[in-house]
Structure formats: structure tokens, C-alpha cells
XYZ file of C-alpha atoms in Angstrom:
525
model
C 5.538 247.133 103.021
C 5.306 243.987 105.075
C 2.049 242.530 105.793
C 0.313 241.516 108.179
C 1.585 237.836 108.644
C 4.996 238.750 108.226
C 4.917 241.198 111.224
C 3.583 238.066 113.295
C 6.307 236.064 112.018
C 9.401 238.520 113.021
C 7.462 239.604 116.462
C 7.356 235.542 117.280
C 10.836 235.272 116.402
C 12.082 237.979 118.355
C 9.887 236.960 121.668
C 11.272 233.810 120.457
C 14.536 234.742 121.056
C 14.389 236.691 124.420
C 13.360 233.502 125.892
C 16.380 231.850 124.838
C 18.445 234.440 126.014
C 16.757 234.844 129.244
C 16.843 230.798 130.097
C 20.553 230.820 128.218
C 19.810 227.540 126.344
C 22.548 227.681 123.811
C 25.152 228.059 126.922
C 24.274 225.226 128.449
C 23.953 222.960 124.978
C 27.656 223.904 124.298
C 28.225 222.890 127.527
C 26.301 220.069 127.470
C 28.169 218.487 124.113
C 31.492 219.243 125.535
C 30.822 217.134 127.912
C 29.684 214.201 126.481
C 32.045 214.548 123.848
C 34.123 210.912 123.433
C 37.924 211.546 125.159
C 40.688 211.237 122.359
C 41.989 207.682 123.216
C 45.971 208.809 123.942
C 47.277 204.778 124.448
C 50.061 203.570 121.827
C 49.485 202.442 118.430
C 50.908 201.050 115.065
C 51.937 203.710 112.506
C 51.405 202.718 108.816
C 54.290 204.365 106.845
C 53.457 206.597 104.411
C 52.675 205.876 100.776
C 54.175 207.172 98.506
C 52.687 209.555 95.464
C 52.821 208.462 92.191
C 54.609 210.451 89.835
C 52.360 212.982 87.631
C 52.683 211.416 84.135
C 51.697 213.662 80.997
C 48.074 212.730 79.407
C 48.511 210.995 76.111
C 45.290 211.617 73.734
C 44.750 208.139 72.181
C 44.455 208.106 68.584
C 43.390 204.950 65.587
C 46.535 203.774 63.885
C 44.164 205.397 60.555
C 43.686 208.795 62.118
C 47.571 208.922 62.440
C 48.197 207.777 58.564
C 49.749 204.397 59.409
C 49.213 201.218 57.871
C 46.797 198.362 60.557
C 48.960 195.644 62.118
C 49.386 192.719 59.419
C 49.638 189.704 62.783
C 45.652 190.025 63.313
C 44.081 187.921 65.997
C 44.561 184.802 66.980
C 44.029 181.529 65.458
C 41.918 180.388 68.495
C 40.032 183.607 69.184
C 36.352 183.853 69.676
C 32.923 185.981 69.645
C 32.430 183.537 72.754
C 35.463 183.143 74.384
C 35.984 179.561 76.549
C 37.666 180.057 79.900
C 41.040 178.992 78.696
C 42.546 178.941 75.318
C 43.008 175.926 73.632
C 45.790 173.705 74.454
C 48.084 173.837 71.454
C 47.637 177.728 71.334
C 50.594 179.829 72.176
C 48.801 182.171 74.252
C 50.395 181.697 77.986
C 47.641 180.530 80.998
C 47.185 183.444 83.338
C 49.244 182.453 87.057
C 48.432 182.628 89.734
C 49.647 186.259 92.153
C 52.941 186.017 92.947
C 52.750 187.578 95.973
C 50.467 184.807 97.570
C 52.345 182.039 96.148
C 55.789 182.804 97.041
C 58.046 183.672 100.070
C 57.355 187.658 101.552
C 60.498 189.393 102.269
C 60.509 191.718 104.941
C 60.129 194.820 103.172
C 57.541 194.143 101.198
C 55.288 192.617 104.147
C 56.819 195.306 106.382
C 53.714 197.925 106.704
C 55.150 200.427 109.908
C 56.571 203.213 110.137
C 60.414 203.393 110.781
C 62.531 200.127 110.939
C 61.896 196.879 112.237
C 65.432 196.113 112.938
C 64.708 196.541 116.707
C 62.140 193.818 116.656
C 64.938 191.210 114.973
C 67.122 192.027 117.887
C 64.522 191.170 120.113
C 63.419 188.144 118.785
C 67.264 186.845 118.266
C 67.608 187.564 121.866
C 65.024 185.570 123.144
C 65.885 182.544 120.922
C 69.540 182.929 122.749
C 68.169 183.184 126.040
C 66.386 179.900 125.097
C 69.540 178.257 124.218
C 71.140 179.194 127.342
C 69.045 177.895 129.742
C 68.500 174.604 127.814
C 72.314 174.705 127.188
C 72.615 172.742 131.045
C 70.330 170.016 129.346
C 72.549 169.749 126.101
C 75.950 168.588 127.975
C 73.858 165.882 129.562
C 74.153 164.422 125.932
C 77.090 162.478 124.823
C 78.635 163.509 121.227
C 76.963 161.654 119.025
C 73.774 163.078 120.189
C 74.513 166.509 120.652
C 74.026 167.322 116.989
C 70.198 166.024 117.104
C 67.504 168.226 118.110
C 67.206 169.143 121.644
C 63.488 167.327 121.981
C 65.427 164.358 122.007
C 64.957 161.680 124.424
C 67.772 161.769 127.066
C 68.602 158.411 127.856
C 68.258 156.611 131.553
C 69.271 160.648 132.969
C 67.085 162.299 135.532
C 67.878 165.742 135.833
C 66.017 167.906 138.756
C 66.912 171.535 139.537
C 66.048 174.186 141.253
C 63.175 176.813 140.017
C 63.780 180.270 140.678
C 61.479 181.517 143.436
C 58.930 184.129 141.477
C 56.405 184.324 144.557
C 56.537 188.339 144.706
C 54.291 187.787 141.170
C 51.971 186.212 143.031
C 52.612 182.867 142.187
C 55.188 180.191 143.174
C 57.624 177.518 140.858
C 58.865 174.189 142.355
C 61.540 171.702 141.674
C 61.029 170.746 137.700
C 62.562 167.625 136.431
C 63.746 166.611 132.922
C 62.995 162.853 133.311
C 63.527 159.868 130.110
C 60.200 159.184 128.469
C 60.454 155.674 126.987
C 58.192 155.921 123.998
C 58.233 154.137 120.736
C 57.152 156.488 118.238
C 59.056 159.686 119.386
C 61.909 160.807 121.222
C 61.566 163.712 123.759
C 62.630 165.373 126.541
C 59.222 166.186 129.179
C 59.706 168.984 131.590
C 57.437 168.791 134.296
C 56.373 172.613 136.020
C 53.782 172.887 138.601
C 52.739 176.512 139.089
C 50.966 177.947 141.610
C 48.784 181.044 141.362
C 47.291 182.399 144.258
C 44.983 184.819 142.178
C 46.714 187.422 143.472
C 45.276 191.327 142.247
C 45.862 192.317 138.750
C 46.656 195.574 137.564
C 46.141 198.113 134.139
C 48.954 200.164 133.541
C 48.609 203.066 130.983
C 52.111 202.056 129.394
C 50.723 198.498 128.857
C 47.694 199.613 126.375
C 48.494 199.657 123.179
C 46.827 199.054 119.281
C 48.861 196.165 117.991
C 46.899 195.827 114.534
C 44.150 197.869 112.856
C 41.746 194.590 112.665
C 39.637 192.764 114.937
C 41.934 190.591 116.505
C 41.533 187.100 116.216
C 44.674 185.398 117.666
C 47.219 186.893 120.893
C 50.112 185.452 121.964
C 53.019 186.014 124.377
C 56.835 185.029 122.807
C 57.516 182.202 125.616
C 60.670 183.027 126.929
C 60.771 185.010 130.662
C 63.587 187.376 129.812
C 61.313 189.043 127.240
C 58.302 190.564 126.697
C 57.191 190.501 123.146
C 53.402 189.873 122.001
C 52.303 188.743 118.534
C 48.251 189.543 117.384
C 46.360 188.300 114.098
C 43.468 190.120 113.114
C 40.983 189.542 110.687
C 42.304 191.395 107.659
C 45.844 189.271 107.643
C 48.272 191.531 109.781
C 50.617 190.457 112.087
C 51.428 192.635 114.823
C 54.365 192.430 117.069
C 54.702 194.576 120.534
C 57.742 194.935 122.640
C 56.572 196.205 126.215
C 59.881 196.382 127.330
C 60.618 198.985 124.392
C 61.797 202.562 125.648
C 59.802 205.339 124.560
C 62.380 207.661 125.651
C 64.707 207.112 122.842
C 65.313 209.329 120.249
C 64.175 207.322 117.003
C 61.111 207.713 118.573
C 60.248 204.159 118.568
C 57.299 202.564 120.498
C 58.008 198.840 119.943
C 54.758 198.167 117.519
C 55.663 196.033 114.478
C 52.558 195.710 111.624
C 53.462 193.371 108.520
C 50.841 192.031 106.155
C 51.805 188.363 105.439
C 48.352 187.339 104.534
C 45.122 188.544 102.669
C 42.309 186.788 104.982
C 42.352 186.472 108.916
C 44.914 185.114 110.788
C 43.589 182.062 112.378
C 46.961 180.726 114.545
C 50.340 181.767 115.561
C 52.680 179.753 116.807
C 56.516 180.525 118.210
C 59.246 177.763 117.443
C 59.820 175.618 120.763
C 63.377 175.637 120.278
C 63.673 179.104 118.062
C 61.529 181.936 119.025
C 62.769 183.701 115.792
C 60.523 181.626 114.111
C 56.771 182.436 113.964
C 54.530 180.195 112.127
C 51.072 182.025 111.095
C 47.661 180.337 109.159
C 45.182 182.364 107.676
C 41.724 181.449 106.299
C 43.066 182.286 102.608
C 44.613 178.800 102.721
C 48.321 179.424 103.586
C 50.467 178.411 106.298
C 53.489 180.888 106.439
C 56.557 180.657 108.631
C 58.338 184.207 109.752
C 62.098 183.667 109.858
C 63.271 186.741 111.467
C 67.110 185.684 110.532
C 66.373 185.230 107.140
C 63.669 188.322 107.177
C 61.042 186.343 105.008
C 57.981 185.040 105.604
C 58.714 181.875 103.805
C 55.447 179.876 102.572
C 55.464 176.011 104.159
C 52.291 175.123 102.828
C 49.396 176.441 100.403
C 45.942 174.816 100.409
C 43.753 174.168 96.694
C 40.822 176.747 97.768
C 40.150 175.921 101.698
C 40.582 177.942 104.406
C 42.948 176.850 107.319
C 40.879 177.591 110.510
C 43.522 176.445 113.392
C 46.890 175.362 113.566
C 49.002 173.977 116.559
C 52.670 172.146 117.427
C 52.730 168.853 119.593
C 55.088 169.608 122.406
C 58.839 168.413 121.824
C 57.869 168.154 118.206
C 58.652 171.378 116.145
C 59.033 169.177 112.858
C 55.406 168.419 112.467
C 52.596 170.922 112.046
C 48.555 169.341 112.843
C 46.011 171.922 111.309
C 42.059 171.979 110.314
C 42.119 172.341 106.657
C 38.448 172.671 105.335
C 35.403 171.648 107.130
C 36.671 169.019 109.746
C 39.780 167.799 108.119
C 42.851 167.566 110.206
C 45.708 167.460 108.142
C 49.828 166.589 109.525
C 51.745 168.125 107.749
C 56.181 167.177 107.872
C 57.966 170.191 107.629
C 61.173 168.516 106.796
C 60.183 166.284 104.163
C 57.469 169.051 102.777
C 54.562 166.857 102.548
C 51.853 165.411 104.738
C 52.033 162.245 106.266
C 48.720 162.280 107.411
C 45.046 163.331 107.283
C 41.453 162.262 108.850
C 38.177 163.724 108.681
C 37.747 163.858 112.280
C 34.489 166.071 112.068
C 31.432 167.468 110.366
C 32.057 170.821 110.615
C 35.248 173.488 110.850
C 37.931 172.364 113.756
C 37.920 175.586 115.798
C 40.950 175.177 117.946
C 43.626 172.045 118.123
C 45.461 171.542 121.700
C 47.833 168.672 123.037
C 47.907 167.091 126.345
C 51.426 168.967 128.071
C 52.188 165.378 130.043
C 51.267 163.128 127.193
C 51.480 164.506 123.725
C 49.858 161.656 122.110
C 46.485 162.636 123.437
C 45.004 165.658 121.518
C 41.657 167.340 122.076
C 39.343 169.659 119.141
C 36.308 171.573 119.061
C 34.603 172.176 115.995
C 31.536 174.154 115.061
C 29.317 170.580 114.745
C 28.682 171.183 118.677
C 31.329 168.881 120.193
C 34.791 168.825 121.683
C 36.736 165.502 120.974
C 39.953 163.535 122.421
C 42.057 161.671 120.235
C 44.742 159.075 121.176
C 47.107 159.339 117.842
C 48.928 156.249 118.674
C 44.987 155.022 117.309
C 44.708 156.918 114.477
C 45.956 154.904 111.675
C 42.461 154.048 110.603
C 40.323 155.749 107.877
C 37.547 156.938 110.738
C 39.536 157.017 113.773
C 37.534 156.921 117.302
C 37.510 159.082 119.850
C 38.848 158.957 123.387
C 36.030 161.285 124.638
C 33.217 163.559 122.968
C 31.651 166.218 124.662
C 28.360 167.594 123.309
C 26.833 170.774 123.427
C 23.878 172.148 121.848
C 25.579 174.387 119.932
C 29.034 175.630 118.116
C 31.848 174.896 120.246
C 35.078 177.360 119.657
C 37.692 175.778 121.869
C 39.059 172.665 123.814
C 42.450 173.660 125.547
C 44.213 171.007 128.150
C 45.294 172.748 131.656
C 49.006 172.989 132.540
C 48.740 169.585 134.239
C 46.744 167.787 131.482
C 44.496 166.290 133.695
C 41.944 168.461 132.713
C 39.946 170.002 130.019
C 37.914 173.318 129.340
C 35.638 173.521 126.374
C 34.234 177.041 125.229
C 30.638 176.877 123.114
C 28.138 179.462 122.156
C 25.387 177.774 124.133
C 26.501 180.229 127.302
C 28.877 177.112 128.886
C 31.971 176.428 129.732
C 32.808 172.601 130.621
C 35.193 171.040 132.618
C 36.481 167.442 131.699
C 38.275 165.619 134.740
C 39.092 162.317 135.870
C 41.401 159.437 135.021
C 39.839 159.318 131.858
C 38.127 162.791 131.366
C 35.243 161.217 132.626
C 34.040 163.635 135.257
C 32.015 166.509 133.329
C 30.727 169.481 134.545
C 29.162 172.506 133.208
C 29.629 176.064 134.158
C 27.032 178.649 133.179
C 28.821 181.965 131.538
C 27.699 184.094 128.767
C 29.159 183.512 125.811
C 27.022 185.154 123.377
C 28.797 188.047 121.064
C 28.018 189.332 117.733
C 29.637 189.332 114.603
C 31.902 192.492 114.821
C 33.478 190.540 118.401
C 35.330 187.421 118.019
C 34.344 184.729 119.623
C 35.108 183.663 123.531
C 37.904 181.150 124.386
C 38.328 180.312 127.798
C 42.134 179.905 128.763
C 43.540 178.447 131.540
C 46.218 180.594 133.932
C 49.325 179.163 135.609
C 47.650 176.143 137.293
C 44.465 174.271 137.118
C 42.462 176.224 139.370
C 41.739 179.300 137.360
C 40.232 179.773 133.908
C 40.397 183.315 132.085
C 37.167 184.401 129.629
C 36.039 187.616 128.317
C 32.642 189.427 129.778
C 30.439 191.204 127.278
C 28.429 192.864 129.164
C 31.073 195.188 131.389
C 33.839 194.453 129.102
C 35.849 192.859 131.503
C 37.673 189.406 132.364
C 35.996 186.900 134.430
C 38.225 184.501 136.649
C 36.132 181.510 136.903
C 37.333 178.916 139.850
C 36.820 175.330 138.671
C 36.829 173.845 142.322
C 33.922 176.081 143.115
C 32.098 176.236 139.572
C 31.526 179.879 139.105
C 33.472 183.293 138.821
C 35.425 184.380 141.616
C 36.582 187.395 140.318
C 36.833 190.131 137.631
C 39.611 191.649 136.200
C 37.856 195.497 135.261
C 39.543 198.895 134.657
C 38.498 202.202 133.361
C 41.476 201.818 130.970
C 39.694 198.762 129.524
C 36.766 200.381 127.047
C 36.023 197.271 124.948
C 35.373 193.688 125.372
C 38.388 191.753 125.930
C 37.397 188.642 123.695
C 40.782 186.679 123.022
C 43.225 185.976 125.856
C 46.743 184.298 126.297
C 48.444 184.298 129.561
C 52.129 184.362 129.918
C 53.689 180.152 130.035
C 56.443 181.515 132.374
C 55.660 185.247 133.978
C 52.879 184.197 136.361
C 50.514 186.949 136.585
C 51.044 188.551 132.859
C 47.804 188.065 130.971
C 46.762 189.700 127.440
C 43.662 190.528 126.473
C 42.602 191.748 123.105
C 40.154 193.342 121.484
C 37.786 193.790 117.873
C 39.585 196.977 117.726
C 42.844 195.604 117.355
C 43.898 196.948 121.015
C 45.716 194.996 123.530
C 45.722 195.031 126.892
C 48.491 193.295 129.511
C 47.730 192.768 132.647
C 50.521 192.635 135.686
C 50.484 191.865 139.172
C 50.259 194.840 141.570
């Protein structure tokens, strides 16, 4: 029999009841979290392939060589064997030295960096055929030079020829290409060939496809880059747990092998800190990663061969001087700069050109021999390295902010710099000399799951491209007016675009990526 508190109990829960029924509260919660619930993101992405299951093996008891009746091994230990072992055996013991992993030491064949699904053979194609389409339109350049030349490089200087043709017109992408010229540069130390392209950018409306959203890698992304060639349009993405990603927009997703153009390969253990294309052979990719290696992809070959491997630091940027695909300049460390010859094998130089990291490394497009770094010490530098031959070179120009500055890039003219820092500025460096400095208030502040803001510059110098945290847009700053102008914002977009590239030769194309490893492209409308 049920007493008298119980009876309370089940008459509250009843009454209890009614009243949910009668106000129909668990209706309107389902309703509720179907509504709120997160939409499935449908955009393209990478497809790891499948591992494959070990084979069952039988389990083996373990028994003593005594419970079994057999006699103990008569070799014993060694000679040099301890209660307190050292960290390396003696060394006249026979006991080998443990090596170092072969995988990080030694070139990466395709299949064994390869971590899709499917093939890659459809990204070699690609990549072969931009490297021809860049040997046919510099093939007009090559018969300038007489036979005993034509077997050099093609960065080298023509001599007392002036070549000027005629750009394509590309002013339905909202931009506009004049007459380039290949002109002689009369130089001592190098030999090349200077192409001069002023582009003009109206900032004409972008637009966010659907089709041109896609998850390139699975990391936070920490370098994006367009394949320069116009015919084209391949993008390669770092991230922070060393994957490369490669993404053909052009690819059909129509076909029947069901491919969607995203390439993953693992060439590295740490984040990717640079990628660069060959100038005169996009099938070459050259990628360096904070676990201290410098790898070059050879997509003929299919290996990522390894150029160089550091003793224990990490390698925090890497770029090429223009016309000069022989020589690579990289941060090794904290503020070393280190030129390394990839012909010879070895480096020909090194300086320690600051007190902290080098964050980014950039060359002046009109004259090579000026180069400009940002480190995390709080300043951006320019270096003449026609004056570098000293133990502590000087500096051109040194730009101070309060705090860490994360990149220093020239603008397709050279006559002017941007500089990137966490103290919420971006500066502008003009002038004969770089001497006309101005700062432009934007907020750069992100945390640590976002990588960090880098202000790009477009197709000309009067636009610069950075990320915006707060509505996870892109800000287009103006640097004749000092602020933004505009911002590049879609529904499409649903994080923070924090690393961008712009296409060298589509005007209009810009990437932006994200800490989820997604990139977006925008287009002209």
C-alpha cells in the first residue's frame, strides 16, 4: 500500500504532465533543436584512402628457453653492457649506432607520400601542362638568343635586345594589361631577363561560387598559393601538420572516376612554412617545414626529393629571387638567413640578420637585389645584397613596431612596401627610398587555433588584401586613402579567411584559406 508521500509524488507528476501536454513543450523543443541544428557543410573535400587491416596473426604463448627443456644461449651479453647504460655504446663495440628515420632523411616517392583516395596521375598531367604552357609563351623570348646561348637558362640576360609586345586585353576581369617589355639589365653579379607588367585593377565586385569551396588539407592552413601560369588553375596549401594539398578548379566533377581534383600528400612531419613553384618549371614545387627540411616535389620524377636538412632548427620561411631559380634564401633558426646553391648543394651564404624568427622573406620585382623581412623581434628590414658581404650587414630601412611583425611583401611595382604586425597595423613604406611611412589601423589580433594575418597586395599598388576576424571576411584596404574600402563577405564563407594569395596573372582570382584547412577562390562577377 502506498503511503502517503508517494500518492503526492505520482499526483504532482501527473498534474505535472498535463501541463506539458496542454502548453506542448516537448513539440516545440524538437522543433526548436532542429532548427538550430549546424547544416552538414556539402562543399568538396580531400578523401584519405583507406588503410588497410592488418592481417589476424595467431597468438603465440611465450615461454623461458628452461620451461621448454632447452639449453640458455652460450653468446651472453655484451662486453660493454651495463646496470647503467651510457647513451651510446662505446666506440670499439660492435653494437651498430641507432640512425636516424629513413623516411625523414631521404627522398619520398609518390606513393608513399601520396595520402588520397584514387590516383594522382591527373594532377601530373596538370602540372606538366602548365610547365609547357610556360615554355611556349617564353619560347618567342628564346629565339631572340643566338646558339651559343640558347642552351643556358632562360633568366639569362639578353644582350643589347629590347623586346615589347602586346598584352592580351583581360579588362572583362575587371582589370586591364599593357604593353610589357623584356628589356637588357646590365648587372654585374647576375644575368637576367626583367619583364616589366603594370596591372590595373579597378576593384571590380568579387564573387563566391559554391564549386569554388573546397577542403584542400585536414590542418590549419598555414601557406596558399596559386600555380602561376594563366592557362591553369591549380592551388597548392600547407597546413600545420605537414600536408600538401593540391586543387584543380578546372577539374570536372562529371567524370566517371569520380574525381574532384583534391591531391593530399604528407611530405613533412611539422607545418609547412613556404611553397614555392619553379619560375621556369611549374612541375617543380619546393616546400619548408618547421621540422628542418627543405623538400623539392618533382612531379616528373614523382619524388619529393630532399635539397636540404637542417641539425635541429626549424625553417620558418623560404623564398626565390626573381630570375634566379638556382638559389634558395630561407630563415633557418631564430633570425638566421641562410643561401643556400641548389646546384652546387651547399650554402654560399649566411647572416644573422635578426633577433628573433624571420617570418616572411620577399624580393623587390624591379630590382632583385633589394630584399625586405619581418621577424617576430618587432621590425621589418630592407637589405641591399650587393652589401652583404660583411659579418653584420646593415640595413637599407627598419621599420619598428611594438610588437611581432609576420610579414613584409614588396607591391607589383616595388616601389612600395606593406608590413603586417600583431600590434593591430598595417604599414605602408613609399618613396624613393622607402622613406615615406604610414600606418594603417586594422585588427590583427587572432588566437592560437587561427594563423596569423598577412596582408597581400592585388594586381597593382592600390589595393591590399587581409583577413577580418570579427565577420570572417576580407578587407580591401586602399593605400591612397588609408583605410578599407571594401569587404569581400559571403554566406558561403563560415570561417576566418586568415592566409591569402591572389592570382600573378588572372586579375580578380584571389584565395583565401582557412584553420580548417578550407579554401575559398574568389572570381570576378
Amino acid at each position: 500500500m502506498a503511503t502517503e508521500y508517494e500518492r503526492k509524488r505520482l499526483e504532482n507528476i501527473r498534474r505535472n504532465d498535463e501541463m506539458m501536454a496542454a502548453l506542448n513543450v516537448r513539440a516545440k523543443a524538437s522543433l526548436l533543436a532542429a532548427a538550430t541544428k549546424r547544416p552538414r557543410d556539402e562543399s568538396k573535400s580531400y578523401k584519405k584512402k583507406e588503410k588497410q587491416s592488418k592481417p589476424e596473426t595467431p597468438i603465440v604463448m611465450r615461454k623461458s628457453l628452461r620451461t621448454r627443456g632447452l639449453d640458455p644461449d652460450s653468446v651472453g651479453l655484451p662486453d660493454w653492457f651495463s646496470d647503467y647504460p651510457k647513451r651510446t655504446p662505446p666506440l670499439n663495440s660492435s653494437a651498430p649506432l641507432q640512425k636516424s628515420s629513413a623516411r625523414l632523411l631521404a627522398p619520398l616517392r609518390f606513393d608513399a607520400a601520396y595520402d588520397g583516395e584514387g590516383s594522382c596521375k591527373k594532377l601530373v598531367e596538370t602540372m606538366l601542362l602548365g610547365t609547357a604552357s610556360k615554355s611556349m609563351v617564353s619560347g618567342d623570348v628564346g629565339t631572340l638568343k643566338d646558339d651559343c646561348s640558347s642552351t643556358r637558362r632562360r633568366s639569362s640576360r639578353l644582350s643589347n635586345v629590347v623586346v615589347n609586345k602586346e598584352e592580351h586585353d583581360v579588362s572583362s576581369c575587371g582589370g586591364k594589361l599593357v604593353k610589357g617589355s623584356v628589356k637588357d639589365e646590365n648587372d654585374d653579379d647576375s644575368l637576367m631577363v626583367s619583364t616589366r607588367r603594370t596591372v590595373e585593377f579597378d576593384g571590380e565586385t568579387l564573387s563566391l561560387e559554391p564549386h569554388n569551396v573546397a577542403r584542400v588539407v585536414p590542418g590549419r592552413v598555414f601557406v596558399v598559393k596559386f600555380m602561376p601560369c594563366q592557362n591553369v588553375k591549380l592551388i597548392a596549401a600547407g597546413d600545420k601538420l605537414g600536408n600538401v594539398g593540391f586543387w584543380n578548379l578546372d577539374c570536372d566533377e562529371g567524370e566517371e572516376d569520380d574525381d574532384d581534383g583534391i591531391y593530399l600528400f604528407h611530405p613533412h612531419t611539422a607545418p609547412v612554412s613556404s611553397l614555392v613553384f619553379q619560375q621556369n618549371s611549374f612541375s617543380k614545387v619546393i616546400s619548408s617545414s618547421y621540422d628542418g627540411l627543405i623538400r623539392l616535389m618533382d612531379v616528373e620524377k614523382s619524388v619529393f626529393d630532399l635539397v636540404y636538412s637542417s641539425s635541429g632548427d626549424a625553417i620558418f620561411s623560404l623564398s626565390q629571387r626573381p630570375n634566379d631559380e638556382q638559389s634558395l634564401y630561407f630563415c633557418e633558426g631564430y633570425g638566421k638567413l641562410n643561401v643556400w646553391d641548389l646546384r652546387a648543394g651547399k650554402s654560399n651564404f649566411h647572416w644573422d640578420l635578426h633577433e628573433h624568427r624571420i617570418n616572411s622573406i620577399d624580393f623587390n620585382p624591379q630590382n632583385p637585389h633589394v630584399m625586405a623581412t619581418s621577424s617576430t623581434d618587432g621590425t621589418a628590414c630592407l637589405w641591399d645584397l650587393r652589401s652583404m658581404g660583411a659579418t653584420t650587414p646593415k640595413t637599407l630601412k627598419t621599420v619598428n613596431h611594438s610588437r611581432a611583425v609576420h610579414s613584409a611583401y614588396f607591391s607589383p611595382t616595388g616601389l612600395s612596401l606593406a608590413t603586417t604586425s600583431v600590434d593591430n597595423y598595417i604599414g605602408i613604406l613609399s618613396g624613393t627610398n622607402f622613406e615615406d611611412v604610414s600606418m594603417i589601423s586594422h585588427d590583427n589580433t587572432t588566437n592560437r587555433w587561427i594563423s596569423t594575418f598577412r596582408a597581400v597586395w592585388g594586381w597593382d599598388d592600390s589595393y591590399i588584401f587581409v583577413g577580418n576576424r570579427p565577420s570572417k571576411g576580407i578587407d580591401v584596404i586602399s593605400t591612397k586613402l588609408k583605410r578599407t574600402v571594401k569587404e569581400l563577405h559571403d554566406p558561403l564563407m563560415k570561417a576566418i579567411p586568415c592566409r591569402i594569395h591572389c592570382h600573378p596573372l588572372n586579375v580578380g582570382v584571389l584565395a583565401g584559406s582557412t584553420a580548417g584547412g578550407q579554401v575559398y577562390v574568389w572570381t570576378p562577377k
